[in-house]
Amino acid sequence: MNKKQSKQFQDLILRFSQETEVSARKKIEEQLWQNYGSEQVVFVLDMSGFSLLTRKYGIIHYLSMVRRMQLISEPIIKTYGGSLIKFEADNCFAVFPETLSAIHAAIALQLAFDASNLLTPDDFDVHISCGIDYGKILIIGDEDCFGDAVNRACKLGEDIAAAGEIFVTKNAIKTITTELDFKMREVSISVSGLNIPAYSIAYRTN
């Protein structure tokens, strides 16, 4: 998305907030969804241990780990058909055309970091958690994304899942039409006043 298109989005959002007529505001909302709306599988990756590691080793140490996370994550996401939206702090946001691809990418990422960590001292090991949801969202090119599915994926990946865990909403699992090639267990999640029916993906063999 070029800068002109991004500016158009920001201008429409501003017009919406300034519009006093309900019907006119509704038209702006419809235009935004028509121009930027898309049904997608949202994937959010979070690195674990930011506060502890930063306090113990300093921000430079942690930023070097973030950079390693970025270099490992991007090609794996693309290999599984995902589109990288952005890296933000120690998070990665991406969208996938289907849930199964997003789950396979999450599993591949967990295993890739397991392997990568064998080559580094413990204090440089990267551990991640992942959250996945599905729904209609606003995508601003390769800059940002917004919507309930983004919020839920963030809650799962950042607030709920621990290092090594992959959480997928029941809503996203329902979109899978083929036989599952992994095991999962149902989990009950409540965070920030939200109840999120979800599953934890089991991918380790031991």
Short mmCIF file of N, CA and C in Angstrom, two decimals, residues 12-119:
data_model
loop_
_atom_site.label_atom_id
_atom_site.label_comp_id
_atom_site.label_asym_id
_atom_site.label_seq_id
_atom_site.Cartn_x
_atom_site.Cartn_y
_atom_site.Cartn_z
N LEU A 12 -10.24 9.19 6.25
CA LEU A 12 -11.59 8.67 6.45
C LEU A 12 -11.89 8.44 7.93
N ILE A 13 -10.91 7.94 8.66
CA ILE A 13 -11.08 7.74 10.09
C ILE A 13 -11.32 9.07 10.79
N LEU A 14 -10.59 10.10 10.40
CA LEU A 14 -10.77 11.43 10.99
C LEU A 14 -12.14 11.99 10.64
N ARG A 15 -12.55 11.84 9.39
CA ARG A 15 -13.88 12.32 8.98
C ARG A 15 -14.97 11.63 9.77
N PHE A 16 -14.81 10.34 10.01
CA PHE A 16 -15.79 9.59 10.78
C PHE A 16 -15.95 10.18 12.18
N SER A 17 -14.82 10.51 12.81
CA SER A 17 -14.87 11.04 14.18
C SER A 17 -15.46 12.45 14.24
N GLN A 18 -15.38 13.17 13.13
CA GLN A 18 -15.87 14.55 13.11
C GLN A 18 -17.29 14.67 12.58
N GLU A 19 -17.78 13.63 11.94
CA GLU A 19 -19.11 13.67 11.33
C GLU A 19 -20.20 13.58 12.41
N THR A 20 -21.17 14.47 12.32
CA THR A 20 -22.25 14.49 13.31
C THR A 20 -23.51 13.77 12.83
N GLU A 21 -23.67 13.64 11.52
CA GLU A 21 -24.84 12.96 10.97
C GLU A 21 -24.63 11.44 10.98
N VAL A 22 -25.58 10.73 11.56
CA VAL A 22 -25.46 9.28 11.68
C VAL A 22 -25.40 8.61 10.32
N SER A 23 -26.22 9.05 9.40
CA SER A 23 -26.25 8.43 8.07
C SER A 23 -24.94 8.64 7.32
N ALA A 24 -24.37 9.84 7.45
CA ALA A 24 -23.10 10.13 6.80
C ALA A 24 -21.97 9.32 7.42
N ARG A 25 -22.03 9.18 8.73
CA ARG A 25 -21.02 8.38 9.43
C ARG A 25 -21.10 6.92 9.00
N LYS A 26 -22.32 6.44 8.80
CA LYS A 26 -22.53 5.08 8.36
C LYS A 26 -21.92 4.85 6.98
N LYS A 27 -22.05 5.81 6.09
CA LYS A 27 -21.49 5.71 4.75
C LYS A 27 -19.96 5.64 4.79
N ILE A 28 -19.38 6.43 5.69
CA ILE A 28 -17.92 6.41 5.83
C ILE A 28 -17.46 5.05 6.34
N GLU A 29 -18.20 4.52 7.30
CA GLU A 29 -17.87 3.20 7.84
C GLU A 29 -17.95 2.12 6.76
N GLU A 30 -18.98 2.19 5.95
CA GLU A 30 -19.14 1.22 4.86
C GLU A 30 -18.00 1.34 3.85
N GLN A 31 -17.60 2.58 3.58
CA GLN A 31 -16.49 2.79 2.65
C GLN A 31 -15.19 2.21 3.19
N LEU A 32 -14.96 2.39 4.49
CA LEU A 32 -13.74 1.85 5.10
C LEU A 32 -13.70 0.33 5.01
N TRP A 33 -14.82 -0.32 5.31
CA TRP A 33 -14.85 -1.77 5.24
C TRP A 33 -14.74 -2.27 3.80
N GLN A 34 -15.33 -1.51 2.87
CA GLN A 34 -15.24 -1.90 1.46
C GLN A 34 -13.81 -1.78 0.95
N ASN A 35 -13.12 -0.72 1.36
CA ASN A 35 -11.77 -0.47 0.85
C ASN A 35 -10.69 -1.28 1.58
N TYR A 36 -10.89 -1.52 2.87
CA TYR A 36 -9.82 -2.11 3.67
C TYR A 36 -10.22 -3.40 4.39
N GLY A 37 -11.49 -3.76 4.35
CA GLY A 37 -11.95 -4.94 5.07
C GLY A 37 -11.59 -6.23 4.37
N SER A 38 -11.30 -7.25 5.17
CA SER A 38 -10.94 -8.56 4.61
C SER A 38 -11.09 -9.62 5.69
N GLU A 39 -11.60 -10.79 5.31
CA GLU A 39 -11.67 -11.90 6.25
C GLU A 39 -10.36 -12.65 6.22
N GLN A 40 -9.71 -12.69 7.35
CA GLN A 40 -8.36 -13.26 7.42
C GLN A 40 -8.16 -14.04 8.71
N VAL A 41 -7.17 -14.92 8.69
CA VAL A 41 -6.68 -15.55 9.91
C VAL A 41 -5.56 -14.68 10.45
N VAL A 42 -5.71 -14.24 11.68
CA VAL A 42 -4.74 -13.33 12.29
C VAL A 42 -3.79 -14.12 13.18
N PHE A 43 -2.52 -13.87 13.02
CA PHE A 43 -1.47 -14.55 13.78
C PHE A 43 -0.65 -13.50 14.55
N VAL A 44 -0.51 -13.71 15.85
CA VAL A 44 0.29 -12.80 16.67
C VAL A 44 1.31 -13.62 17.46
N LEU A 45 2.57 -13.25 17.32
CA LEU A 45 3.67 -13.88 18.04
C LEU A 45 4.20 -12.90 19.09
N ASP A 46 4.49 -13.42 20.27
CA ASP A 46 5.04 -12.60 21.34
C ASP A 46 6.27 -13.28 21.91
N MET A 47 7.31 -12.51 22.17
CA MET A 47 8.49 -13.05 22.83
C MET A 47 8.29 -13.03 24.34
N SER A 48 8.73 -14.07 25.00
CA SER A 48 8.55 -14.18 26.44
C SER A 48 9.73 -13.61 27.20
N GLY A 49 9.45 -13.07 28.38
CA GLY A 49 10.52 -12.68 29.30
C GLY A 49 11.10 -11.30 29.11
N PHE A 50 10.36 -10.38 28.47
CA PHE A 50 10.91 -9.05 28.18
C PHE A 50 11.38 -8.34 29.46
N SER A 51 10.49 -8.22 30.44
CA SER A 51 10.82 -7.45 31.65
C SER A 51 12.00 -8.04 32.40
N LEU A 52 11.96 -9.36 32.58
CA LEU A 52 13.02 -10.02 33.33
C LEU A 52 14.37 -9.90 32.64
N LEU A 53 14.40 -10.21 31.34
CA LEU A 53 15.67 -10.17 30.61
C LEU A 53 16.22 -8.76 30.47
N THR A 54 15.33 -7.79 30.24
CA THR A 54 15.79 -6.41 30.11
C THR A 54 16.36 -5.90 31.42
N ARG A 55 15.69 -6.24 32.52
CA ARG A 55 16.17 -5.82 33.83
C ARG A 55 17.50 -6.48 34.16
N LYS A 56 17.66 -7.72 33.75
CA LYS A 56 18.86 -8.47 34.10
C LYS A 56 20.06 -8.14 33.21
N TYR A 57 19.80 -7.99 31.89
CA TYR A 57 20.91 -7.84 30.95
C TYR A 57 20.93 -6.49 30.21
N GLY A 58 19.84 -5.73 30.28
CA GLY A 58 19.80 -4.45 29.58
C GLY A 58 19.05 -4.53 28.26
N ILE A 59 18.63 -3.38 27.77
CA ILE A 59 17.79 -3.31 26.58
C ILE A 59 18.54 -3.74 25.32
N ILE A 60 19.84 -3.46 25.22
CA ILE A 60 20.61 -3.85 24.03
C ILE A 60 20.60 -5.36 23.88
N HIS A 61 20.78 -6.05 24.97
CA HIS A 61 20.76 -7.52 24.95
C HIS A 61 19.42 -8.01 24.40
N TYR A 62 18.33 -7.45 24.92
CA TYR A 62 17.02 -7.93 24.49
C TYR A 62 16.72 -7.55 23.04
N LEU A 63 17.13 -6.35 22.63
CA LEU A 63 16.90 -5.93 21.25
C LEU A 63 17.63 -6.84 20.26
N SER A 64 18.78 -7.35 20.66
CA SER A 64 19.50 -8.28 19.78
C SER A 64 18.72 -9.57 19.62
N MET A 65 18.01 -9.98 20.68
CA MET A 65 17.17 -11.16 20.60
C MET A 65 15.94 -10.90 19.73
N VAL A 66 15.39 -9.70 19.84
CA VAL A 66 14.25 -9.32 19.01
C VAL A 66 14.62 -9.38 17.53
N ARG A 67 15.80 -8.89 17.21
CA ARG A 67 16.24 -8.90 15.82
C ARG A 67 16.38 -10.33 15.31
N ARG A 68 16.87 -11.22 16.16
CA ARG A 68 16.98 -12.63 15.76
C ARG A 68 15.59 -13.23 15.54
N MET A 69 14.66 -12.87 16.40
CA MET A 69 13.28 -13.34 16.22
C MET A 69 12.73 -12.90 14.86
N GLN A 70 12.98 -11.66 14.50
CA GLN A 70 12.48 -11.13 13.23
C GLN A 70 13.06 -11.88 12.04
N LEU A 71 14.37 -12.12 12.07
CA LEU A 71 15.04 -12.77 10.95
C LEU A 71 14.59 -14.22 10.77
N ILE A 72 14.27 -14.89 11.87
CA ILE A 72 13.80 -16.28 11.78
C ILE A 72 12.33 -16.33 11.39
N SER A 73 11.52 -15.40 11.91
CA SER A 73 10.07 -15.47 11.73
C SER A 73 9.60 -15.16 10.31
N GLU A 74 10.13 -14.12 9.72
CA GLU A 74 9.59 -13.66 8.44
C GLU A 74 9.62 -14.72 7.35
N PRO A 75 10.75 -15.40 7.10
CA PRO A 75 10.73 -16.40 6.01
C PRO A 75 9.81 -17.59 6.31
N ILE A 76 9.68 -17.97 7.57
CA ILE A 76 8.79 -19.09 7.90
C ILE A 76 7.34 -18.71 7.67
N ILE A 77 6.96 -17.50 8.06
CA ILE A 77 5.60 -17.02 7.82
C ILE A 77 5.29 -17.03 6.33
N LYS A 78 6.21 -16.55 5.52
CA LYS A 78 5.99 -16.50 4.08
C LYS A 78 5.96 -17.90 3.47
N THR A 79 6.76 -18.82 4.00
CA THR A 79 6.78 -20.20 3.49
C THR A 79 5.41 -20.85 3.61
N TYR A 80 4.69 -20.51 4.67
CA TYR A 80 3.37 -21.10 4.91
C TYR A 80 2.23 -20.24 4.37
N GLY A 81 2.56 -19.32 3.47
CA GLY A 81 1.54 -18.53 2.79
C GLY A 81 1.05 -17.32 3.54
N GLY A 82 1.72 -16.96 4.61
CA GLY A 82 1.31 -15.80 5.39
C GLY A 82 1.86 -14.50 4.84
N SER A 83 1.24 -13.41 5.24
CA SER A 83 1.71 -12.07 4.87
C SER A 83 2.07 -11.32 6.14
N LEU A 84 3.32 -10.92 6.25
CA LEU A 84 3.76 -10.17 7.41
C LEU A 84 3.15 -8.77 7.39
N ILE A 85 2.49 -8.40 8.47
CA ILE A 85 1.93 -7.05 8.58
C ILE A 85 2.94 -6.10 9.21
N LYS A 86 3.46 -6.50 10.38
CA LYS A 86 4.42 -5.62 11.04
C LYS A 86 5.12 -6.36 12.18
N PHE A 87 6.30 -5.85 12.52
CA PHE A 87 6.95 -6.17 13.78
C PHE A 87 6.75 -4.97 14.68
N GLU A 88 6.31 -5.20 15.90
CA GLU A 88 6.08 -4.12 16.85
C GLU A 88 6.65 -4.54 18.19
N ALA A 89 7.69 -3.83 18.65
CA ALA A 89 8.41 -4.21 19.86
C ALA A 89 8.86 -5.67 19.70
N ASP A 90 8.46 -6.54 20.64
CA ASP A 90 8.86 -7.95 20.53
C ASP A 90 7.71 -8.81 20.03
N ASN A 91 6.83 -8.21 19.23
CA ASN A 91 5.69 -8.92 18.65
C ASN A 91 5.81 -9.00 17.14
N CYS A 92 5.14 -9.99 16.58
CA CYS A 92 5.03 -10.13 15.13
C CYS A 92 3.56 -10.31 14.78
N PHE A 93 3.07 -9.52 13.82
CA PHE A 93 1.69 -9.60 13.37
C PHE A 93 1.68 -10.05 11.92
N ALA A 94 0.86 -11.08 11.63
CA ALA A 94 0.76 -11.58 10.26
C ALA A 94 -0.67 -12.05 10.00
N VAL A 95 -1.01 -12.20 8.73
CA VAL A 95 -2.31 -12.76 8.36
C VAL A 95 -2.08 -13.93 7.41
N PHE A 96 -3.01 -14.89 7.49
CA PHE A 96 -2.94 -16.08 6.65
C PHE A 96 -4.29 -16.29 5.97
N PRO A 97 -4.31 -16.90 4.80
CA PRO A 97 -5.58 -17.16 4.11
C PRO A 97 -6.39 -18.27 4.74
N GLU A 98 -5.74 -19.14 5.53
CA GLU A 98 -6.46 -20.24 6.16
C GLU A 98 -5.83 -20.59 7.51
N THR A 99 -6.66 -21.12 8.39
CA THR A 99 -6.22 -21.40 9.76
C THR A 99 -5.14 -22.47 9.82
N LEU A 100 -5.29 -23.53 9.03
CA LEU A 100 -4.34 -24.63 9.08
C LEU A 100 -2.92 -24.15 8.76
N SER A 101 -2.80 -23.26 7.79
CA SER A 101 -1.49 -22.72 7.43
C SER A 101 -0.89 -21.92 8.58
N ALA A 102 -1.74 -21.15 9.26
CA ALA A 102 -1.26 -20.35 10.39
C ALA A 102 -0.78 -21.24 11.52
N ILE A 103 -1.51 -22.33 11.79
CA ILE A 103 -1.11 -23.26 12.85
C ILE A 103 0.20 -23.96 12.49
N HIS A 104 0.31 -24.39 11.25
CA HIS A 104 1.55 -25.05 10.81
C HIS A 104 2.74 -24.08 10.90
N ALA A 105 2.49 -22.80 10.58
CA ALA A 105 3.55 -21.80 10.70
C ALA A 105 3.95 -21.62 12.16
N ALA A 106 2.96 -21.58 13.04
CA ALA A 106 3.24 -21.43 14.48
C ALA A 106 4.06 -22.60 15.00
N ILE A 107 3.69 -23.81 14.59
CA ILE A 107 4.44 -24.99 15.01
C ILE A 107 5.87 -24.94 14.46
N ALA A 108 6.01 -24.58 13.18
CA ALA A 108 7.34 -24.49 12.57
C ALA A 108 8.19 -23.45 13.29
N LEU A 109 7.58 -22.34 13.69
CA LEU A 109 8.31 -21.30 14.40
C LEU A 109 8.78 -21.78 15.76
N GLN A 110 7.89 -22.45 16.49
CA GLN A 110 8.29 -22.98 17.81
C GLN A 110 9.48 -23.94 17.67
N LEU A 111 9.40 -24.82 16.69
CA LEU A 111 10.47 -25.80 16.50
C LEU A 111 11.75 -25.13 15.99
N ALA A 112 11.60 -24.09 15.17
CA ALA A 112 12.78 -23.37 14.67
C ALA A 112 13.52 -22.68 15.80
N PHE A 113 12.78 -22.10 16.73
CA PHE A 113 13.44 -21.44 17.86
C PHE A 113 14.03 -22.46 18.82
N ASP A 114 13.38 -23.62 18.97
CA ASP A 114 13.99 -24.69 19.76
C ASP A 114 15.36 -25.05 19.20
N ALA A 115 15.43 -25.19 17.87
CA ALA A 115 16.69 -25.56 17.22
C ALA A 115 17.71 -24.43 17.32
N SER A 116 17.25 -23.21 17.11
CA SER A 116 18.15 -22.05 17.17
C SER A 116 18.74 -21.88 18.57
N ASN A 117 17.93 -22.17 19.58
CA ASN A 117 18.39 -21.99 20.95
C ASN A 117 19.49 -22.97 21.35
N LEU A 118 19.61 -24.07 20.61
CA LEU A 118 20.69 -25.02 20.88
C LEU A 118 22.05 -24.41 20.57
N LEU A 119 22.05 -23.35 19.76
CA LEU A 119 23.31 -22.74 19.33
C LEU A 119 23.67 -21.51 20.13
#
